[in-house]
């Protein structure tokens, strides 16, 4: 796997697995989007569970269990580190807003002027940033991540909600 950016290879993810039993299969296009989101996350990230003095690199297993997002963190060799369970409730509105912005953007590409497309895209990125900040806030005190990693994790969170 790619070593990604950053100088400390112990504070990073080297793998992300989706729990197939809790995350519904989707269309090939959506499955592709999930794979791209995982690739982008692995390619460049900063990820360090708070209180883990032994360091990584880490693997992250994501599952949705009883309307909660489960972050199960292990070391690269499979040794358990920590599991965090986050309510999906704080993400519902922002994910819905993000999907609406994406729909508007893809519709605009067909007929709108470049300046209209750019304005919609700026709004879409703003909503994405807001969702990323919510994720950072929810992981605060649990996992140290930078904003770019939060953005990639939020993209993956959205990808988990896309249906085919």
Coordinates of C-alpha atoms in Angstrom, one line a residue:
X1 CA 0.0 0.0 0.0
X2 CA 1.0 3.6 -0.5
X3 CA 2.8 5.2 2.4
X4 CA 0.9 8.4 1.9
X5 CA 1.8 11.8 3.1
X6 CA 3.0 13.0 6.4
X7 CA 6.2 12.3 8.3
X8 CA 4.9 9.9 11.1
X9 CA 3.9 6.6 9.5
X10 CA 2.7 5.4 12.9
X11 CA -0.1 7.9 13.0
X12 CA -2.0 6.8 10.0
X13 CA -4.5 4.4 8.5
X14 CA -3.2 1.7 6.2
X15 CA -6.5 -0.1 5.7
X16 CA -10.2 0.5 5.9
X17 CA -12.8 -2.3 5.9
X18 CA -16.5 -2.0 5.6
X19 CA -18.7 -4.5 7.5
X20 CA -20.6 -6.1 4.7
X21 CA -23.3 -7.4 7.1
X22 CA -24.3 -3.9 8.3
X23 CA -23.7 -1.9 5.1
X24 CA -26.1 -2.8 2.2
X25 CA -24.7 -3.7 -1.2
X26 CA -25.2 -0.9 -3.7
X27 CA -25.1 -0.4 -7.4
X28 CA -21.7 -0.8 -9.1
X29 CA -21.3 3.0 -9.4
X30 CA -21.9 3.5 -5.7
X31 CA -19.6 0.6 -4.8
X32 CA -17.0 2.3 -7.0
X33 CA -17.5 5.6 -5.1
X34 CA -17.0 3.7 -1.8
X35 CA -13.8 2.1 -3.1
X36 CA -12.5 5.5 -4.3
X37 CA -13.3 7.1 -0.9
X38 CA -11.4 4.3 0.8
X39 CA -8.4 4.7 -1.6
X40 CA -8.3 8.5 -1.1
X41 CA -8.4 8.0 2.7
X42 CA -5.6 5.4 2.7
X43 CA -3.5 7.4 0.3
X44 CA -3.2 10.4 2.7
X45 CA -4.4 10.6 6.3
X46 CA -3.4 11.5 9.9
X47 CA -5.1 9.1 12.4
X48 CA -4.0 8.5 16.0
X49 CA -6.3 7.0 18.7
X50 CA -6.0 9.1 21.8
X51 CA -4.1 7.3 24.6
X52 CA -2.5 4.7 22.3
X53 CA 1.2 5.1 23.2
X54 CA 2.2 2.1 21.1
X55 CA 1.3 3.7 17.8
X56 CA 0.2 2.3 14.5
X57 CA -0.1 2.2 11.6
X58 CA -3.8 1.3 12.0
X59 CA -6.7 -0.4 10.3
X60 CA -10.2 0.9 10.6
X61 CA -13.3 -1.3 10.4
X62 CA -16.5 0.6 9.8
X63 CA -19.9 -0.8 10.6
X64 CA -23.4 0.5 11.1
X65 CA -25.0 -1.1 14.1
X66 CA -28.4 0.0 15.6
X67 CA -28.2 3.4 13.9
X68 CA -24.7 4.0 15.2
X69 CA -21.4 4.2 13.3
X70 CA -18.8 1.8 14.8
X71 CA -15.2 2.7 14.4
X72 CA -13.1 -0.4 15.3
X73 CA -9.4 0.4 15.3
X74 CA -6.7 -2.2 15.2
X75 CA -3.0 -2.2 14.5
X76 CA -1.8 -3.3 11.1
X77 CA -1.3 -6.8 12.5
X78 CA -4.9 -7.0 13.7
X79 CA -4.2 -6.3 17.4
X80 CA -7.3 -4.5 18.9
X81 CA -6.7 -0.9 19.9
X82 CA -10.1 0.7 20.6
X83 CA -13.7 0.8 19.4
X84 CA -15.7 4.0 19.3
X85 CA -19.4 4.1 18.7
X86 CA -20.9 7.3 17.3
X87 CA -24.6 8.2 16.9
X88 CA -25.5 8.9 13.3
X89 CA -28.2 11.4 14.5
X90 CA -25.8 14.4 14.3
X91 CA -25.0 13.6 10.7
X92 CA -28.5 13.1 9.4
X93 CA -29.2 16.7 8.3
X94 CA -25.8 17.4 7.0
X95 CA -25.7 14.2 4.9
X96 CA -29.1 15.0 3.5
X97 CA -28.1 18.6 2.7
X98 CA -24.9 17.3 1.1
X99 CA -26.9 14.9 -1.1
X100 CA -29.2 17.7 -2.1
X101 CA -26.2 19.9 -3.0
X102 CA -24.7 17.0 -5.0
X103 CA -27.9 16.5 -6.9
X104 CA -28.1 20.2 -7.7
X105 CA -24.5 20.2 -8.8
X106 CA -25.0 17.2 -11.2
X107 CA -28.1 18.8 -12.6
X108 CA -26.4 22.1 -13.1
X109 CA -23.6 20.5 -15.0
X110 CA -26.1 19.7 -17.7
X111 CA -27.6 23.1 -18.3
X112 CA -26.2 25.9 -16.1
X113 CA -23.5 28.5 -16.9
X114 CA -20.0 28.0 -15.6
X115 CA -20.5 30.7 -12.9
X116 CA -23.7 29.0 -11.7
X117 CA -21.9 25.6 -11.6
X118 CA -19.1 27.1 -9.6
X119 CA -21.4 28.7 -7.1
X120 CA -23.3 25.4 -6.5
X121 CA -19.9 23.6 -6.2
X122 CA -18.7 26.2 -3.6
X123 CA -21.9 25.5 -1.6
X124 CA -21.4 21.8 -1.9
X125 CA -17.9 22.1 -0.7
X126 CA -19.1 24.3 2.2
X127 CA -21.6 21.7 3.3
X128 CA -18.9 19.0 3.0
X129 CA -16.6 21.0 5.2
X130 CA -19.4 21.5 7.7
X131 CA -19.9 17.7 7.8
X132 CA -16.2 17.1 8.2
X133 CA -16.1 19.5 11.1
X134 CA -19.0 17.7 12.8
X135 CA -17.1 14.4 12.4
X136 CA -13.9 16.0 13.9
X137 CA -15.9 17.3 16.8
X138 CA -17.5 13.9 17.4
X139 CA -14.1 12.2 17.3
X140 CA -12.5 14.9 19.5
X141 CA -10.9 13.2 22.6
X142 CA -11.2 9.8 20.9
X143 CA -9.1 10.0 17.7
X144 CA -6.6 12.7 16.6
X145 CA -7.3 13.5 12.9
X146 CA -6.5 16.5 10.7
X147 CA -9.1 18.3 8.7
X148 CA -8.2 16.6 5.4
X149 CA -8.6 13.2 7.0
X150 CA -11.9 14.3 8.5
X151 CA -13.0 15.3 4.9
X152 CA -12.0 11.9 3.6
X153 CA -13.8 10.1 6.4
X154 CA -16.9 12.3 5.9
X155 CA -16.8 11.4 2.2
X156 CA -16.7 7.7 3.2
X157 CA -19.6 8.3 5.7
X158 CA -21.6 9.7 2.8
X159 CA -20.6 6.9 0.6
X160 CA -21.9 4.4 3.2
X161 CA -25.3 6.1 3.0
X162 CA -25.6 6.1 -0.8
X163 CA -28.1 3.5 -2.1
X164 CA -28.1 1.9 -5.5

